[in-house]
PDB file of C-alpha atoms in Angstrom:
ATOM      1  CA  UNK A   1       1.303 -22.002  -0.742  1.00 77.00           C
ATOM      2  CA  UNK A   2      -1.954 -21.182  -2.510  1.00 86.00           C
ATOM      3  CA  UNK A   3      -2.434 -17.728  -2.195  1.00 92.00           C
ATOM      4  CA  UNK A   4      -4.280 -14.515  -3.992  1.00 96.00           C
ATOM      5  CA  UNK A   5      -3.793 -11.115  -3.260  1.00 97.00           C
ATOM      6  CA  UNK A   6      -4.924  -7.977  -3.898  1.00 97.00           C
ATOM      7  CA  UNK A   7      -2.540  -5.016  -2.521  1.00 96.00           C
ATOM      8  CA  UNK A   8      -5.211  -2.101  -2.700  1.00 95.00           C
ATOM      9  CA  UNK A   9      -8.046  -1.791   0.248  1.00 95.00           C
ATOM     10  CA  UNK A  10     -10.235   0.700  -1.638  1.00 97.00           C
ATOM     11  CA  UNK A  11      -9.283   2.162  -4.759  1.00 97.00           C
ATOM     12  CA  UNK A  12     -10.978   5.927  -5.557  1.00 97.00           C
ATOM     13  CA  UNK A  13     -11.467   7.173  -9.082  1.00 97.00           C
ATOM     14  CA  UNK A  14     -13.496   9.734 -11.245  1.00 97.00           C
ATOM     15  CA  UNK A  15     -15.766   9.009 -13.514  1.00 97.00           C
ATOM     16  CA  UNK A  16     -13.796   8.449 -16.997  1.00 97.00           C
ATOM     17  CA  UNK A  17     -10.272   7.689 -15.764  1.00 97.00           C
ATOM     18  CA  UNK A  18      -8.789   4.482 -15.943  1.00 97.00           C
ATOM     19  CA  UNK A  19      -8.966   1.691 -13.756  1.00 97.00           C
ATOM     20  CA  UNK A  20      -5.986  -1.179 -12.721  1.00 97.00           C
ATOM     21  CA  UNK A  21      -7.564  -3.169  -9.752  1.00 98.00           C
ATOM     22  CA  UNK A  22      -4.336  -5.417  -9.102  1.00 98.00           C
ATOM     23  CA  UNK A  23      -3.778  -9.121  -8.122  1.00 97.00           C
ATOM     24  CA  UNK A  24      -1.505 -11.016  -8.015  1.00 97.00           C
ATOM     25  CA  UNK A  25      -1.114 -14.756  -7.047  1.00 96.00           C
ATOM     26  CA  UNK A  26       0.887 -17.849  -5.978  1.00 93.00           C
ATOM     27  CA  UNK A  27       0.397 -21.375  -7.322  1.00 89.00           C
ATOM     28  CA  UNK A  28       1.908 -24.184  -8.050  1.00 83.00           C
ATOM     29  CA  UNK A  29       0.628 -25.384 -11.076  1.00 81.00           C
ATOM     30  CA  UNK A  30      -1.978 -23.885 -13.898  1.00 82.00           C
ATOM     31  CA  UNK A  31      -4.427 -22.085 -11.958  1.00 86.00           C
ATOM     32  CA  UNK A  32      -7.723 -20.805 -13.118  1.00 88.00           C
ATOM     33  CA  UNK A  33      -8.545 -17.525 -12.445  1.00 91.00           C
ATOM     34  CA  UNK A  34     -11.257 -15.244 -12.298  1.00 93.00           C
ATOM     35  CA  UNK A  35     -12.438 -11.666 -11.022  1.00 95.00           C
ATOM     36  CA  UNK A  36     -16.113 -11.664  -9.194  1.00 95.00           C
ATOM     37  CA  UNK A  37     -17.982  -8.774  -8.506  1.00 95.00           C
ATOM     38  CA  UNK A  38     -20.257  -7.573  -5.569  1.00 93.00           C
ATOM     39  CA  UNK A  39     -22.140  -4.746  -5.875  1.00 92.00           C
ATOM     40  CA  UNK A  40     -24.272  -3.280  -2.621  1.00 86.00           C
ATOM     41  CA  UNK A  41     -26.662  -5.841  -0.999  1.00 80.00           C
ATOM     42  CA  UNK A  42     -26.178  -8.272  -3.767  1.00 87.00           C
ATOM     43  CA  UNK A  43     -24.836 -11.304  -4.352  1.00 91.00           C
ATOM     44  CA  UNK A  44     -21.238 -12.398  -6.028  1.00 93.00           C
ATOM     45  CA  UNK A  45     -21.447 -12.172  -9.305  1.00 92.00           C
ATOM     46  CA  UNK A  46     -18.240 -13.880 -11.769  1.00 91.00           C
ATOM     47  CA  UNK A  47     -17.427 -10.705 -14.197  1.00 93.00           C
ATOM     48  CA  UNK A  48     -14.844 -12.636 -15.827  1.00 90.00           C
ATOM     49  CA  UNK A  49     -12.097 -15.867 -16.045  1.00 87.00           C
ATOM     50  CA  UNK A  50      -9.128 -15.942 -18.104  1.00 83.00           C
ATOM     51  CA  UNK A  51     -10.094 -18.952 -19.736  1.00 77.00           C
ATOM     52  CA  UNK A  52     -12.773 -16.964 -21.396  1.00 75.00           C
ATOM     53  CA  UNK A  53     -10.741 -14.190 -22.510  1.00 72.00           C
ATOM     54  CA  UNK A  54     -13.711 -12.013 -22.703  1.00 76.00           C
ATOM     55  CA  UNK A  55     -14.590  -8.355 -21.791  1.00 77.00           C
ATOM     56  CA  UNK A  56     -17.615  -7.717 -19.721  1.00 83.00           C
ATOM     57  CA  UNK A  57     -18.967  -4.449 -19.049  1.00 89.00           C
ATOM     58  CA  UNK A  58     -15.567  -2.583 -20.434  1.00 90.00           C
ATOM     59  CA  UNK A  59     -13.150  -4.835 -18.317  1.00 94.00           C
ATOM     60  CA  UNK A  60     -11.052  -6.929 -19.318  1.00 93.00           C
ATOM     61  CA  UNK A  61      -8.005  -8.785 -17.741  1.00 93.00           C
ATOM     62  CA  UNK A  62      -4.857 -10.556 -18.959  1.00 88.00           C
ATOM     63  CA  UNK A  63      -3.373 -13.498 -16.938  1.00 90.00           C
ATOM     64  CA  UNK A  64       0.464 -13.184 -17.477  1.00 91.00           C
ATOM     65  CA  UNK A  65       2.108 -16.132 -16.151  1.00 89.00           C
ATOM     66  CA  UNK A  66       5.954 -14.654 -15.657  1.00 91.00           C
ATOM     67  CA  UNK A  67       4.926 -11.570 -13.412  1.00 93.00           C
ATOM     68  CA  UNK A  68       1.486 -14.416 -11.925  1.00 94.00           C
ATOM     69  CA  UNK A  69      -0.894 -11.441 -11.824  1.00 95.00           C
ATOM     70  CA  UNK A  70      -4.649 -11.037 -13.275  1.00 96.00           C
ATOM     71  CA  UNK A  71      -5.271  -7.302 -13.187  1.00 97.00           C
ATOM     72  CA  UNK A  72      -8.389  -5.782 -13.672  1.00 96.00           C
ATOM     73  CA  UNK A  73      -8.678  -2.987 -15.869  1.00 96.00           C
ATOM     74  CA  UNK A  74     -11.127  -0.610 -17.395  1.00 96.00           C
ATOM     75  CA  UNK A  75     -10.173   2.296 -19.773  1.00 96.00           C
ATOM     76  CA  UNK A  76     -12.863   4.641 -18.364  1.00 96.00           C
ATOM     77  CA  UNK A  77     -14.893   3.699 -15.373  1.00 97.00           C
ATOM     78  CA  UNK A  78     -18.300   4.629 -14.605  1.00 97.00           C
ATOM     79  CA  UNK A  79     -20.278   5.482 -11.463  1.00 97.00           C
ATOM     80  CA  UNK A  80     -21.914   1.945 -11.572  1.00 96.00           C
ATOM     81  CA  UNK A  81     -19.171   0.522 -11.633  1.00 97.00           C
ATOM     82  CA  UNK A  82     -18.571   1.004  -7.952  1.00 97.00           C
ATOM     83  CA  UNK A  83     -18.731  -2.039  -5.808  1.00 96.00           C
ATOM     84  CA  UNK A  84     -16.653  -4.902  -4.335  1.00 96.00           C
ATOM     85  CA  UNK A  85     -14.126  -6.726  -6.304  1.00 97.00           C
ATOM     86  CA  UNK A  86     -12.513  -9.921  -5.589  1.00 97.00           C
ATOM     87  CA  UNK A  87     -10.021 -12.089  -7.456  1.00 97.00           C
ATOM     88  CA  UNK A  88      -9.519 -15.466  -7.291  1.00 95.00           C
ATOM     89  CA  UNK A  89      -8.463 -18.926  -8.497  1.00 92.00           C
ATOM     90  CA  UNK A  90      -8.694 -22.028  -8.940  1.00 89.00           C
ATOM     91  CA  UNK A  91      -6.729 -25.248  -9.072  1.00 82.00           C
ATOM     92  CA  UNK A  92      -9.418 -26.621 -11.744  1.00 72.00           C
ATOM     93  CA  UNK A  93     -12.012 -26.324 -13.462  1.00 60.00           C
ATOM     94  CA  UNK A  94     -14.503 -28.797 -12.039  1.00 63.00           C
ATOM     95  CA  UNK A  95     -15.212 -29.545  -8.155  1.00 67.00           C
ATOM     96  CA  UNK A  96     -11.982 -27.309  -7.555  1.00 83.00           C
ATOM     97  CA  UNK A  97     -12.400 -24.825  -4.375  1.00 90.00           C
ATOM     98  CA  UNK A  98     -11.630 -20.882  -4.809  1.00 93.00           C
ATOM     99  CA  UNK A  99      -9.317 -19.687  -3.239  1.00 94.00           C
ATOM    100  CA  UNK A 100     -10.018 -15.528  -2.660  1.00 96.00           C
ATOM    101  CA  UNK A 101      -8.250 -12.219  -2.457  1.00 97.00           C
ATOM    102  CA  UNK A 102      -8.913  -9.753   0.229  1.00 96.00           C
ATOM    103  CA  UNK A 103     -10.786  -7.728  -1.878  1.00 96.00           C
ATOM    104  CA  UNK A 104     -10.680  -4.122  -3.078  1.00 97.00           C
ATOM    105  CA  UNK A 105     -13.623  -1.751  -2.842  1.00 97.00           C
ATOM    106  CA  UNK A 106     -14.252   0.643  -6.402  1.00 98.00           C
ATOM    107  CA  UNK A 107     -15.621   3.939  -5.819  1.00 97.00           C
ATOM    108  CA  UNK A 108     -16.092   6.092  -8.886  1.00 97.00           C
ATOM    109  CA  UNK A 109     -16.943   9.637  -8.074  1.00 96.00           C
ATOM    110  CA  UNK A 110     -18.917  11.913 -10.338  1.00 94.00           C
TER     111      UNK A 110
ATOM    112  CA  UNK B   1     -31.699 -16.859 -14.674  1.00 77.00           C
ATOM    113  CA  UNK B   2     -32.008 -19.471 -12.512  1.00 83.00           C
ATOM    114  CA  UNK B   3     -30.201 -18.765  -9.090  1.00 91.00           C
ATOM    115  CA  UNK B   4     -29.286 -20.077  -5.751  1.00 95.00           C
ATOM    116  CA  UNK B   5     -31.006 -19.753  -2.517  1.00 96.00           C
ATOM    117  CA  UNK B   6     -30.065 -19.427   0.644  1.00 97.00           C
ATOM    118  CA  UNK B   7     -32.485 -19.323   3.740  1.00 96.00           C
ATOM    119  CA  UNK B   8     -32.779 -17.382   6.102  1.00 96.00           C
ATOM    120  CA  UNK B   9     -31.219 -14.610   5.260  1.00 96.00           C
ATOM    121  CA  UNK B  10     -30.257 -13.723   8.399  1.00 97.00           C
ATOM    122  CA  UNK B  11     -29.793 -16.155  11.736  1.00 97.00           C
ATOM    123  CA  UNK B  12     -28.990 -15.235  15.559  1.00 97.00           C
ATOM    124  CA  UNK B  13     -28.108 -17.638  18.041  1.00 97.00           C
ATOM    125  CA  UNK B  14     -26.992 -18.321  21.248  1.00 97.00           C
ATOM    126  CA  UNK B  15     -23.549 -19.614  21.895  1.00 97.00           C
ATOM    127  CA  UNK B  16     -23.598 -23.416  22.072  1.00 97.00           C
ATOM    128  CA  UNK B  17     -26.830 -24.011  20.155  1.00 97.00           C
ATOM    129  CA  UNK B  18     -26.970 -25.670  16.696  1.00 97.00           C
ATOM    130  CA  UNK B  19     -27.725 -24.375  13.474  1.00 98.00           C
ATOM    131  CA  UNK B  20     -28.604 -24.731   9.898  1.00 97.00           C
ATOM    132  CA  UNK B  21     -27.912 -23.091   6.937  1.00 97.00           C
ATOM    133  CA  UNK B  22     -30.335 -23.946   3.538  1.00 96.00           C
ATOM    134  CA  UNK B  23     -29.516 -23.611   0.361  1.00 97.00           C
ATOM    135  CA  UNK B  24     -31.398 -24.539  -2.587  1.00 95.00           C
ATOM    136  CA  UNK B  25     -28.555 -24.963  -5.722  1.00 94.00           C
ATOM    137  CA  UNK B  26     -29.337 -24.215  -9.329  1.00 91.00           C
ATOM    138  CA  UNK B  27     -30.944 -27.313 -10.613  1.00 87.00           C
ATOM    139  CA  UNK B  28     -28.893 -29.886 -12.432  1.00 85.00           C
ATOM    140  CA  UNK B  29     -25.794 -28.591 -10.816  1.00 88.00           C
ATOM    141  CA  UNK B  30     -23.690 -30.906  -9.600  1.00 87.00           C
ATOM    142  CA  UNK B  31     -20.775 -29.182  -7.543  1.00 90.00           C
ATOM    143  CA  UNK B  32     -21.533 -27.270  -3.986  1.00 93.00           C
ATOM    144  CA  UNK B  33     -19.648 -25.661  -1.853  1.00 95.00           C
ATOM    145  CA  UNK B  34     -19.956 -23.334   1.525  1.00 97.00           C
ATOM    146  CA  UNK B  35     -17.839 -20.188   1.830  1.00 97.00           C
ATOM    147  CA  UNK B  36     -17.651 -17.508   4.733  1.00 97.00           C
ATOM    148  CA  UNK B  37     -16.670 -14.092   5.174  1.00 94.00           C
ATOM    149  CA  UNK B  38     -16.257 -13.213   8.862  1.00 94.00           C
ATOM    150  CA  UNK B  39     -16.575  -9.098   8.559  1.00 90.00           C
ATOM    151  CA  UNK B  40     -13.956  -7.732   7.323  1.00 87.00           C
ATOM    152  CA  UNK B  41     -11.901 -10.561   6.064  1.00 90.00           C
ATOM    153  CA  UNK B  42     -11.403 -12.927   2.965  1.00 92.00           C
ATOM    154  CA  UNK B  43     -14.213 -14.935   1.394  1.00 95.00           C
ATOM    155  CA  UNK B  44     -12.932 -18.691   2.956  1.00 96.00           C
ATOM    156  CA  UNK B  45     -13.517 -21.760   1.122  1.00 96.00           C
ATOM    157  CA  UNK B  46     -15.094 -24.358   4.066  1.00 97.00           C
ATOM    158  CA  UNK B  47     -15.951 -27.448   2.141  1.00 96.00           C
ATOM    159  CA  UNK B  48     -16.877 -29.282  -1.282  1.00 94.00           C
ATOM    160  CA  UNK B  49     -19.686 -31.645  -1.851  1.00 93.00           C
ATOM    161  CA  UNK B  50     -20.050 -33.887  -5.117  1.00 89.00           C
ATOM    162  CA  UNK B  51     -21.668 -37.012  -5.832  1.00 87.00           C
ATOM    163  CA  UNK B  52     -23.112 -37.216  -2.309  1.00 89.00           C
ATOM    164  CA  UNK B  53     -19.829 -36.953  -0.340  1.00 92.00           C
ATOM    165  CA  UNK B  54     -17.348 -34.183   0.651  1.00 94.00           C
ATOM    166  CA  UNK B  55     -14.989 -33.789  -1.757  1.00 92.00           C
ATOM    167  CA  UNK B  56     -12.430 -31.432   0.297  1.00 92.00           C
ATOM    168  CA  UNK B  57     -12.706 -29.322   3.339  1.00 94.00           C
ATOM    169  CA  UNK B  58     -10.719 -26.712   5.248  1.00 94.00           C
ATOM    170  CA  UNK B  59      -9.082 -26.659   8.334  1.00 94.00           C
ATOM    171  CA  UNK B  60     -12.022 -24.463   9.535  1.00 94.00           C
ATOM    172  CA  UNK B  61     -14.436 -27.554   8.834  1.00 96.00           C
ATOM    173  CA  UNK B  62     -14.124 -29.041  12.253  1.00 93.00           C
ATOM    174  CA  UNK B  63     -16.045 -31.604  13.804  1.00 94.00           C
ATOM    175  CA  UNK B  64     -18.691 -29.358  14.361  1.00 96.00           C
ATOM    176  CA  UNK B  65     -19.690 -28.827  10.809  1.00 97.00           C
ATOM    177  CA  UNK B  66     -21.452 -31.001   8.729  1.00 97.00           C
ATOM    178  CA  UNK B  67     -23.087 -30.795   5.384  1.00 96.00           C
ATOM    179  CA  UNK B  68     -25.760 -32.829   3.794  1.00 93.00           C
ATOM    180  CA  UNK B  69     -27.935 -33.148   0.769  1.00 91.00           C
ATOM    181  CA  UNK B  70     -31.090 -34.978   2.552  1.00 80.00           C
ATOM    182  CA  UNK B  71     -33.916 -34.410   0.136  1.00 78.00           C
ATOM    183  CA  UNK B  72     -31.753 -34.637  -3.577  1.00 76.00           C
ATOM    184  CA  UNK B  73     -32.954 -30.718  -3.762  1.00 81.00           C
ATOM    185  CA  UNK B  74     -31.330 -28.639  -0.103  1.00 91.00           C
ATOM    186  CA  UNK B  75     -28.185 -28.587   0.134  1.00 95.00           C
ATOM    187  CA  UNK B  76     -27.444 -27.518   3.950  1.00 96.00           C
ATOM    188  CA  UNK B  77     -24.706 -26.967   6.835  1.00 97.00           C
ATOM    189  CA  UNK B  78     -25.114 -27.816   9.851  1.00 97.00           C
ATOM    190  CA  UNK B  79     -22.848 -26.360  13.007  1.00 97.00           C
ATOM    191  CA  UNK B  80     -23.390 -28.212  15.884  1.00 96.00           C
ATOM    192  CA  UNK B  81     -22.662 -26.140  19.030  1.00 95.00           C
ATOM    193  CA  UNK B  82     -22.031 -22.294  17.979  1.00 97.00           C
ATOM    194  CA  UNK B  83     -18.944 -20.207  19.029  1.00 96.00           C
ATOM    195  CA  UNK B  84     -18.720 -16.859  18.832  1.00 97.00           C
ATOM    196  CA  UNK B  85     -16.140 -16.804  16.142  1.00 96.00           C
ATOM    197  CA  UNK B  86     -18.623 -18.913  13.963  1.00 97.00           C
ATOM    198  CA  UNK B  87     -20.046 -14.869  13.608  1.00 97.00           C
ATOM    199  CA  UNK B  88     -20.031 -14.571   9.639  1.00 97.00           C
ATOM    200  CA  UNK B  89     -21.351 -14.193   6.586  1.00 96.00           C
ATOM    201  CA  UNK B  90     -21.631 -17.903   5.016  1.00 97.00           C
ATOM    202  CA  UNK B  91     -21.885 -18.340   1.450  1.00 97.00           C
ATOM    203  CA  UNK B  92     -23.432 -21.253  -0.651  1.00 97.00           C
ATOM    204  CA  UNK B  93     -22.050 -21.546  -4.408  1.00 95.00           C
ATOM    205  CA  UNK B  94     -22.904 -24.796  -7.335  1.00 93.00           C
ATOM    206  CA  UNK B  95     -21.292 -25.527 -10.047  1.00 90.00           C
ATOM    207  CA  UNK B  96     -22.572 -27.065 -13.081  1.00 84.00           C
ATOM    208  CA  UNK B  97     -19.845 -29.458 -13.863  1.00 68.00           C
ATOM    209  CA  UNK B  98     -20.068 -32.115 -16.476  1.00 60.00           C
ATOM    210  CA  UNK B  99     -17.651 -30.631 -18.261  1.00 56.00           C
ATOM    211  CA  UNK B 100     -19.591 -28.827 -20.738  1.00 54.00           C
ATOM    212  CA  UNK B 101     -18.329 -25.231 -21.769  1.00 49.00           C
ATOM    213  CA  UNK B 102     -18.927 -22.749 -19.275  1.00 53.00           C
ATOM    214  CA  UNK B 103     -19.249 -25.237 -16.399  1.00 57.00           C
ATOM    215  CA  UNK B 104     -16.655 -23.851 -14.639  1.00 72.00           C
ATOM    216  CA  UNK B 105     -18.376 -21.132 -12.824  1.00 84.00           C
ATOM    217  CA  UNK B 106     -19.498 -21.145  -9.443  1.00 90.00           C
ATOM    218  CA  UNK B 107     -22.935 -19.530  -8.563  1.00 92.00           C
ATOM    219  CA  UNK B 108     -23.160 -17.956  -5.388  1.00 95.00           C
ATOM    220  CA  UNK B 109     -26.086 -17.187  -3.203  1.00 96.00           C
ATOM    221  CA  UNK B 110     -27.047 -13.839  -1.347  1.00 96.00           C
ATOM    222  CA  UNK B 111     -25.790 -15.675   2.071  1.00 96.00           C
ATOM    223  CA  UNK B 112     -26.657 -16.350   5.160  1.00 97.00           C
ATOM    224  CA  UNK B 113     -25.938 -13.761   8.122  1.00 97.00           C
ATOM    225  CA  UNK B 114     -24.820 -15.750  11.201  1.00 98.00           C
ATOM    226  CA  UNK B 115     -24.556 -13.910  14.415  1.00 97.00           C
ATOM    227  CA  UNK B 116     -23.759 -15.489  17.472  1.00 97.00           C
ATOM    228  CA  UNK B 117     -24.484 -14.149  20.812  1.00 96.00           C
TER     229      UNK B 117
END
């Protein structure tokens, strides 16, 4: 079964502490996989796929293919960082559906 | 940045009447796709649309959906008679394709607030 998910509801930090935002999924296959944002009122946004191996705005994530997780992490997170973040994959590149996590919800207090 | 487009921004119907969603994709895109979040729950993919045809849909993509490209520009779903359960938030995402680097990503729009009474 084709399946994402992401343990934590809400996850509630300070400003500067670390961040882990977990998922993990089930595939059958090489997925793709990738970690959008939502931030209040707006649109998803993609913050980053593992293709890429990039870091946007401080986060990064590793896909590791033995435990099939794509954390999310952030060495010190900041109050605009709060928002709505949802993992997900894909069975390809091109034309392939995404298949979403529940979500977990970011709040960094001052 | 270019973006998608979704219109209206918010819809409320009456069980049993018809609807339909717009959605105006990033031009030169050649993957779309409509998503829904019923409050509370999971972004669900609904169905795929490439080259003028549905590519893949859900089980939630029942008879009474349907999904055309009419004009070469709109990319819209249609739900025929309402339920109540059709209640969600529906998304529209392209996808550049081609396979050029970067094309992978799906664009989403704001969405489309359906509420059913």
């Amino acid at each position: 079964a084709q399946r994402v998910t992401q343990p934590e509801k809400l996850l509630s930090v300070f400003k500067g502490a670390p961040v882990e935002l977990k998922c993990n999924y089930s595939y059958s296959g090489s997925p793709e996989l990738f970690w959008y944002v939502q931030y209040s009122r707006q649109r998803l946004q993609l913050l980053l796929r593992h293709i890429s191996r990039e870091s946007i705005k401080g986060f990064t994530a590793d896909l590791n293919k033995g435990e099939t997780s794509f954390h999310l992490k952030k060495p010190f997170a900041q109050e605009e960082d709060s928002a709505m973040y949802y993992c997900a994959l894909s069975g390809r590149n091109q034309g392939g559906k995404l298949i979403f996590g529940q979500g977990t919800e970011l709040s960094v207090k001052p | 940045e270019p973006e998608v487009t979704q219109t209206p921004s918010h819809q409320v119907t009456q069980m049993g009447q018809e609807v339909i969603l717009r959605c105006v994709p990033i031009s030169n895109h050649l993957y779309f796709y409509w998503y829904r979040q019923i409050l509370g729950q999971k972004v669900e993919f609904l169905v795929s649309f490439y080259n003028n045809e549905i590519s893949e849909k859900s089980e939630i993509f029942d008879d009474q959906f349907s999904v055309e490209r009419p004009d070469g520009s709109n990319f819209t779903l249609k739900i025929r008679s309402t339920k109540l359960e059709d209640s969600a938030m529906y998304f529209c995402a392209t996808q550049g394709g081609g396979g050029r680097l970067g094309t992978d990503t799906q664009y989403f729009g704001p969405g489309t607030r359906l509420t059913v009474l």
